[in-house]
XYZ file of C-alpha atoms in Angstrom:
513
model
C -116.031 71.917 -79.914
C -117.441 68.984 -78.011
C -114.522 67.050 -76.596
C -114.986 63.462 -77.615
C -114.448 61.077 -74.868
C -117.254 61.963 -72.637
C -118.375 61.932 -73.389
C -114.070 60.757 -78.796
C -114.711 61.721 -80.532
C -113.974 59.486 -77.761
C -114.549 56.272 -79.552
C -112.025 56.511 -82.322
C -109.602 58.313 -80.072
C -109.971 55.673 -77.399
C -109.343 53.009 -79.989
C -106.228 54.857 -81.127
C -104.963 55.040 -77.553
C -105.404 51.326 -77.124
C -103.425 50.624 -80.265
C -100.316 52.514 -79.126
C -97.359 50.749 -77.591
C -97.821 49.873 -73.932
C -96.125 52.098 -71.374
C -94.266 49.786 -69.029
C -95.176 50.603 -65.450
C -94.980 48.983 -62.058
C -97.636 48.546 -59.397
C -97.732 49.792 -55.850
C -100.303 50.326 -53.158
C -102.471 47.776 -51.397
C -101.220 44.235 -51.815
C -104.155 42.303 -50.413
C -104.691 38.765 -51.714
C -106.831 38.510 -54.850
C -110.550 38.170 -54.285
C -112.633 35.698 -56.226
C -115.470 37.007 -58.332
C -117.396 33.896 -57.379
C -120.747 33.505 -59.098
C -119.991 36.298 -61.567
C -118.193 33.829 -63.836
C -119.488 34.271 -67.377
C -119.070 30.588 -68.284
C -122.044 29.436 -70.297
C -121.276 25.833 -71.202
C -119.342 22.971 -69.648
C -117.325 22.217 -72.768
C -116.730 25.828 -73.798
C -118.386 25.250 -77.140
C -120.051 27.943 -79.193
C -123.190 25.933 -79.829
C -125.317 28.429 -77.908
C -124.714 30.916 -80.729
C -126.628 28.806 -83.221
C -129.704 31.025 -82.948
C -127.705 34.050 -84.149
C -127.046 34.127 -87.883
C -123.337 34.931 -88.126
C -122.038 35.714 -91.626
C -118.865 36.950 -93.249
C -118.507 40.683 -92.637
C -118.874 43.343 -95.293
C -116.656 46.417 -95.225
C -118.019 49.247 -93.052
C -118.527 52.663 -94.636
C -115.153 54.183 -95.414
C -113.286 51.076 -94.214
C -112.197 47.599 -95.240
C -113.620 44.181 -94.427
C -112.046 42.807 -91.233
C -110.968 39.449 -92.634
C -111.960 35.786 -92.430
C -111.591 35.441 -88.657
C -114.524 37.789 -88.044
C -118.252 37.205 -88.359
C -121.109 39.707 -88.315
C -124.753 39.453 -87.315
C -127.768 41.576 -86.464
C -129.935 41.364 -83.338
C -133.481 42.747 -83.614
C -134.597 44.862 -80.649
C -137.665 47.001 -79.968
C -137.404 50.575 -81.196
C -139.293 51.524 -78.033
C -138.549 49.124 -75.182
C -141.803 50.225 -73.527
C -143.557 48.648 -76.546
C -141.777 45.302 -76.983
C -144.286 44.120 -79.595
C -143.978 47.256 -81.691
C -141.548 48.350 -84.385
C -138.089 46.805 -84.246
C -134.627 47.897 -85.360
C -131.418 45.954 -85.966
C -128.301 46.216 -83.811
C -125.150 45.309 -85.748
C -122.643 42.923 -84.123
C -119.161 41.666 -84.961
C -117.426 38.698 -83.304
C -114.004 37.064 -83.195
C -114.237 33.609 -81.548
C -112.071 32.647 -78.587
C -108.807 31.094 -79.734
C -108.761 28.400 -77.012
C -112.193 26.864 -77.436
C -111.649 24.238 -74.720
C -111.090 27.040 -72.162
C -113.753 29.424 -73.428
C -115.529 31.507 -70.775
C -118.094 33.246 -72.976
C -118.439 36.535 -74.853
C -116.921 39.897 -74.014
C -118.865 42.918 -75.250
C -117.015 46.191 -75.946
C -117.949 49.833 -76.228
C -115.040 52.150 -77.061
C -116.732 55.461 -76.355
C -118.126 58.476 -78.100
C -121.017 58.284 -77.800
C -121.223 57.389 -81.448
C -118.233 55.100 -81.865
C -118.812 52.064 -84.084
C -117.784 48.898 -82.281
C -118.169 47.005 -85.538
C -115.585 49.302 -87.104
C -113.233 49.792 -84.149
C -112.936 46.315 -82.622
C -111.098 44.666 -85.551
C -108.557 47.515 -85.513
C -108.098 47.298 -81.745
C -108.257 43.508 -81.381
C -104.488 43.018 -81.191
C -104.556 44.825 -77.835
C -106.974 42.185 -76.489
C -105.182 39.096 -77.762
C -104.787 37.660 -74.256
C -108.482 38.147 -73.455
C -109.375 36.626 -76.806
C -107.881 33.301 -75.741
C -110.905 32.605 -73.534
C -113.510 35.099 -74.742
C -115.242 35.758 -78.006
C -114.560 39.455 -78.653
C -117.867 41.124 -79.585
C -118.367 44.680 -80.783
C -121.648 46.406 -81.593
C -122.957 49.606 -83.074
C -125.326 51.114 -80.504
C -128.672 52.338 -81.799
C -128.249 55.502 -83.829
C -124.663 54.583 -84.738
C -123.286 53.464 -88.130
C -124.932 50.155 -89.165
C -127.541 50.351 -86.361
C -129.850 53.024 -87.814
C -126.959 55.498 -87.789
C -127.568 59.227 -88.113
C -126.464 61.565 -90.863
C -127.883 64.934 -89.972
C -126.214 67.052 -92.648
C -124.121 66.587 -95.768
C -120.402 67.089 -96.218
C -120.765 70.570 -97.720
C -122.955 71.715 -94.846
C -120.507 70.225 -92.356
C -117.570 71.956 -94.027
C -119.431 75.273 -94.101
C -120.188 75.043 -90.380
C -116.555 74.324 -89.476
C -115.471 77.218 -91.691
C -118.014 79.856 -90.711
C -119.418 79.173 -87.237
C -117.414 80.774 -84.433
C -117.555 78.436 -81.433
C -116.672 81.312 -79.074
C -118.909 84.077 -80.399
C -117.783 87.637 -79.685
C -120.658 89.556 -81.269
C -124.435 89.314 -81.356
C -124.269 88.183 -84.984
C -121.741 85.438 -84.224
C -123.828 84.301 -81.258
C -127.002 84.117 -83.345
C -125.205 82.097 -86.030
C -123.732 79.782 -83.389
C -127.143 78.978 -81.865
C -128.840 78.742 -85.264
C -126.281 76.137 -86.314
C -127.216 73.969 -83.342
C -130.911 74.248 -84.171
C -130.249 73.481 -87.826
C -128.236 70.394 -86.933
C -131.054 69.048 -84.755
C -133.602 69.743 -87.478
C -131.467 67.752 -89.905
C -131.382 64.812 -87.503
C -135.154 64.931 -87.119
C -135.681 65.233 -90.877
C -133.508 62.237 -91.740
C -133.970 60.013 -88.665
C -137.071 61.269 -86.883
C -138.494 57.866 -85.892
C -135.282 56.779 -84.158
C -134.269 60.143 -82.667
C -136.423 59.976 -79.485
C -135.146 56.478 -78.640
C -131.345 56.714 -78.875
C -130.562 57.504 -75.249
C -128.047 55.541 -73.205
C -130.694 53.701 -71.184
C -132.159 52.213 -74.361
C -128.683 51.223 -75.555
C -128.181 49.463 -72.209
C -131.449 47.594 -72.711
C -130.172 46.570 -76.131
C -127.069 45.173 -74.420
C -129.289 42.884 -72.369
C -130.914 41.687 -75.589
C -127.439 41.080 -77.015
C -126.425 39.081 -73.930
C -129.434 36.845 -74.379
C -128.803 36.446 -78.091
C -125.215 35.426 -77.369
C -126.426 32.873 -74.847
C -124.349 34.177 -71.935
C -125.709 33.774 -68.426
C -123.878 36.935 -67.312
C -122.575 39.900 -69.279
C -118.810 40.340 -69.534
C -118.178 43.883 -70.706
C -115.279 46.259 -71.361
C -116.395 49.897 -71.479
C -114.066 52.791 -72.306
C -114.828 56.513 -72.041
C -118.566 56.954 -72.819
C -118.682 53.153 -72.671
C -118.305 53.514 -68.898
C -121.506 55.549 -68.688
C -123.214 52.879 -70.773
C -121.801 50.161 -68.511
C -122.892 51.944 -65.343
C -126.390 52.374 -66.754
C -126.525 48.689 -67.678
C -125.423 47.688 -64.166
C -128.176 49.847 -62.675
C -130.872 48.375 -64.910
C -129.684 44.753 -64.835
C -127.539 44.211 -61.707
C -128.205 40.465 -61.617
C -126.885 40.106 -65.178
C -123.523 41.711 -64.376
C -120.612 39.325 -64.784
C -117.069 40.611 -65.142
C -117.191 44.292 -66.073
C -114.332 46.784 -66.495
C -114.876 50.540 -66.844
C -111.764 52.426 -68.043
C -111.472 56.234 -68.538
C -114.620 56.868 -66.579
C -117.346 59.438 -67.186
C -118.473 61.135 -63.970
C -122.056 59.924 -63.373
C -122.762 62.772 -60.946
C -122.092 65.541 -63.507
C -124.806 67.226 -65.551
C -124.043 68.830 -68.923
C -122.433 71.884 -67.333
C -120.563 69.629 -64.922
C -119.166 67.589 -67.826
C -117.970 70.784 -69.514
C -116.366 71.925 -66.260
C -114.705 68.527 -65.790
C -113.305 68.524 -69.319
C -112.065 72.091 -69.029
C -110.166 71.019 -65.915
C -108.962 67.774 -67.485
C -107.657 69.234 -70.734
C -105.969 72.118 -68.937
C -104.309 69.626 -66.596
C -103.097 67.597 -69.576
C -101.846 70.759 -71.301
C -99.888 71.773 -68.218
C -98.395 68.291 -67.936
C -97.401 68.527 -71.592
C -95.780 71.931 -71.059
C -93.875 70.697 -68.000
C -92.636 67.745 -70.036
C -91.323 70.239 -72.605
C -89.487 72.145 -69.859
C -91.850 75.116 -70.080
C -93.604 77.056 -67.351
C -97.266 75.900 -67.476
C -98.748 79.339 -66.788
C -96.572 81.092 -69.355
C -97.088 78.327 -71.925
C -100.856 78.441 -71.459
C -100.877 82.204 -71.913
C -98.765 81.913 -75.070
C -101.174 79.385 -76.613
C -104.203 81.462 -75.598
C -102.606 84.506 -77.260
C -102.005 82.438 -80.412
C -105.689 81.490 -80.493
C -106.723 85.122 -80.127
C -104.548 86.050 -83.108
C -106.001 83.198 -85.159
C -109.520 84.360 -84.255
C -108.689 87.748 -85.782
C -106.656 86.419 -88.713
C -107.009 82.688 -89.608
C -103.863 80.897 -90.754
C -103.361 79.759 -94.364
C -102.742 76.128 -95.325
C -101.497 74.364 -98.434
C -105.005 73.053 -99.139
C -106.406 76.555 -99.535
C -108.591 76.083 -96.467
C -107.967 78.351 -93.498
C -107.308 77.380 -89.899
C -109.733 79.355 -87.761
C -109.781 79.518 -83.971
C -112.329 76.736 -83.545
C -110.351 74.331 -85.703
C -107.115 75.329 -83.974
C -108.473 74.429 -80.553
C -109.693 71.099 -81.915
C -106.212 70.495 -83.305
C -104.706 71.150 -79.878
C -107.209 68.876 -78.129
C -106.595 65.849 -80.349
C -102.958 65.034 -79.403
C -103.620 65.578 -75.693
C -105.552 62.295 -75.539
C -102.289 60.359 -75.295
C -98.743 61.219 -74.264
C -97.600 59.640 -77.522
C -99.298 62.570 -79.286
C -97.302 65.273 -77.497
C -94.471 65.484 -80.093
C -97.104 65.972 -82.793
C -98.609 68.831 -80.789
C -95.173 70.428 -80.434
C -94.606 70.335 -84.190
C -98.067 71.769 -84.908
C -97.708 74.633 -82.420
C -94.190 75.438 -83.642
C -95.442 75.626 -87.226
C -98.295 77.955 -86.280
C -96.208 80.222 -84.050
C -92.997 80.378 -86.101
C -94.213 80.231 -89.690
C -97.765 81.499 -89.393
C -99.182 78.420 -91.127
C -101.897 76.055 -89.917
C -101.339 72.873 -91.937
C -100.482 70.590 -89.011
C -103.184 71.860 -86.663
C -105.763 71.617 -89.457
C -104.743 68.014 -90.182
C -105.186 67.164 -86.487
C -108.584 68.881 -86.407
C -109.700 67.066 -89.550
C -108.743 63.698 -88.084
C -110.610 64.508 -84.878
C -113.663 65.733 -86.796
C -113.758 62.623 -88.993
C -112.864 64.406 -92.262
C -110.868 62.542 -94.905
C -108.647 64.032 -97.628
C -111.564 64.113 -100.065
C -113.672 66.262 -97.753
C -115.982 63.438 -96.675
C -117.029 63.429 -93.005
C -117.935 60.337 -91.042
C -121.103 60.321 -88.952
C -119.706 59.800 -85.473
C -120.254 63.427 -84.464
C -123.870 63.157 -85.668
C -124.557 60.119 -83.503
C -122.611 61.616 -80.597
C -124.784 64.698 -80.592
C -128.071 62.838 -80.976
C -127.293 60.444 -78.124
C -125.953 63.169 -75.844
C -128.996 65.370 -76.377
C -131.361 62.423 -75.901
C -129.714 61.871 -72.505
C -129.274 65.390 -71.137
C -132.399 67.177 -69.940
C -130.656 70.535 -69.419
C -130.764 73.055 -72.244
C -128.552 75.965 -71.066
C -129.289 79.301 -72.683
C -126.793 81.688 -74.248
C -127.111 83.908 -71.177
C -126.274 80.965 -68.930
C -123.255 80.103 -71.080
C -122.025 83.702 -70.927
C -122.355 83.588 -67.145
C -120.009 80.585 -67.074
C -117.272 82.328 -69.049
C -115.362 83.961 -66.150
C -115.169 80.683 -64.218
C -114.255 78.620 -67.268
C -111.619 81.131 -68.454
C -110.066 80.948 -64.999
C -109.984 77.144 -65.234
C -108.436 77.309 -68.721
C -107.868 80.311 -70.977
C -107.314 77.841 -73.839
C -110.262 75.454 -73.507
C -112.637 77.207 -71.098
C -114.404 79.586 -73.516
C -115.106 76.794 -76.023
C -116.511 74.385 -73.472
C -118.560 77.074 -71.722
C -120.236 78.084 -74.987
C -120.650 74.438 -75.920
C -123.118 73.989 -73.053
C -125.576 76.217 -74.931
C -124.793 75.338 -78.535
C -124.608 71.558 -78.402
C -128.340 70.893 -77.965
C -129.659 74.304 -79.021
C -133.228 73.985 -80.297
C -133.022 70.204 -80.099
C -136.296 68.579 -81.237
C -136.296 65.871 -78.535
C -136.362 66.318 -74.765
C -133.544 64.840 -72.725
C -134.111 61.980 -70.303
C -132.266 63.022 -67.146
C -129.959 65.511 -65.458
C -127.453 62.832 -64.497
C -127.443 59.086 -65.238
C -128.231 56.526 -62.543
C -125.436 54.049 -61.824
C -126.324 52.488 -58.475
C -126.208 48.707 -58.836
C -126.993 46.973 -55.524
C -126.524 43.237 -55.781
C -124.236 43.381 -58.823
C -120.942 41.498 -58.941
C -117.736 43.539 -58.399
C -117.091 46.032 -61.212
C -113.506 47.216 -61.822
C -113.368 51.016 -62.228
C -110.100 52.478 -63.573
C -109.151 56.141 -63.412
C -105.983 57.672 -64.875
C -104.637 60.710 -63.031
C -103.731 62.574 -66.242
C -106.836 61.712 -68.275
C -107.875 64.866 -70.173
C -111.328 63.908 -71.463
C -112.702 61.987 -68.481
C -110.758 63.361 -65.512
C -109.638 61.010 -62.764
C -112.121 62.280 -60.178
C -115.020 60.835 -62.172
C -113.765 57.282 -61.619
C -113.954 57.621 -57.855
C -117.480 58.998 -58.140
C -118.502 56.116 -60.403
C -117.140 53.572 -57.925
C -119.078 55.282 -55.127
C -122.272 55.461 -57.193
C -122.127 51.766 -58.084
C -122.222 51.063 -54.379
C -120.284 49.390 -51.608
C -118.992 45.989 -52.639
C -119.714 46.711 -56.308
C -117.410 49.536 -57.417
C -113.749 48.518 -57.090
C -111.414 51.477 -57.656
C -108.071 51.113 -59.446
C -105.881 54.211 -59.884
C -103.442 54.502 -62.775
C -100.810 57.194 -62.237
C -100.132 58.295 -65.783
C -101.198 60.325 -68.787
C -103.826 59.739 -71.440
C -107.370 58.669 -72.054
C -107.546 54.980 -71.174
C -105.037 52.756 -69.398
C -105.430 49.167 -70.665
C -102.609 48.499 -73.110
C -100.860 51.653 -71.892
C -99.945 50.527 -68.361
C -98.451 47.038 -67.941
C -99.687 47.027 -64.345
C -103.278 47.861 -65.260
C -103.242 45.420 -68.165
C -102.080 42.520 -65.988
C -104.704 43.243 -63.319
C -107.508 43.504 -65.877
C -106.411 40.278 -67.558
C -106.360 38.453 -64.210
C -109.818 39.815 -63.398
C -111.371 38.769 -66.697
C -109.537 35.457 -67.125
C -109.274 34.233 -63.525
C -111.931 36.185 -61.660
C -109.307 37.853 -59.442
C -110.658 41.169 -58.170
C -107.939 43.674 -57.137
C -108.122 45.227 -53.699
C -110.261 48.361 -53.747
C -107.990 51.408 -53.842
C -105.015 49.746 -55.505
C -102.634 51.985 -57.480
C -100.539 51.386 -60.583
C -97.662 53.765 -61.236
């Protein structure tokens, strides 16, 4: 199990979080007067017109794979970028865009680019579904989504077919207990990478986050904006930090919400997520009036029983341990999912059936009722492995088990083993141990951390603000639960709106509760 949200599944899950009803909350903490963002204003034309977009061929949007067309208010286009940015005159690939024009053209500030996470989330697919949450921002900004390279309509990956995907979920034990299970676990990782290379070999070496950030600069130019206004969520924060490092002078108004820790390597990310999901689980158990330690032990015991004897479901498919953990992870992304988790655990514990947990796992894994899988997990893996240089061995993963089990008996074993299996035998070398996010000279960037975030724990936001640099990273704390805070916290939402629409930068260290 790779927890999406690094590092969602993050993208779709982040989009789902943003579409839930807002949690009304107040603000406290520093009450310093608003700061002006000054020259970071994204305004591109005196009359707010969209004439600068004439060079981009915007057309009515087709339906994305497995979805429906977004409607007449949306337009789609493609921006050509170099496959290898070190060879700008070489082969080129298309980056898919979608746009909804600002509703108050006379007050238009420019374009706002979104990335909802993953990696591997399709902005072209997600933005129309999430747009209602950004209605206020849409008054003065064109909302623009894109599929990063290697995702969906931008040379997206499909590394294996539905039957192969189903077989892996059914047969591969993500916490191997025997030599045979361990060999099958590592072989599956190697096979997945070989499938990516076989079907998308030319693109595979070039799908790292730094290249996606360079594509964002090409998109900014194609849109005609003097500065980039950007809203990054989950993995989108890593992408935004990388962009700020590479192009600090192009940074306009940028918000990073549900922040990936830029100081963590692949093992560090697994450790962070083990801590974050355990914290969310304990908060859930407290909310249910249960002792967190006893509740954790009960769920861990349930998983051990499922590992020995998978649970039946009405579909005829079985719920194994790996799928059960995925089903537990999914509703922890938002407090609104906690009642669903309660119902699923009650069904498994009281009736010995796995229907609800399997349905949650299927949704998280991108499987529909017909057994068709989307490709987000394929793109997520390819991008992650193109970024991360480390390739932990099985022995190194085993050595992590005592520490990770201590952090979380429920999630620790899965995330410890994941460090070895995720990029096992990957055909492309990774780019770095940790991404670079320092951005001296950039305009103020608003960095938002939620104290109960399971997938990108709160501590990563503070580290991102520090890495961006003094006068650049502006920290905003949201005391709450869930992965992402805009649209969930009224306090955060109002501050972000004022930042984007008026250039008002909150005092560094402010808290919403």
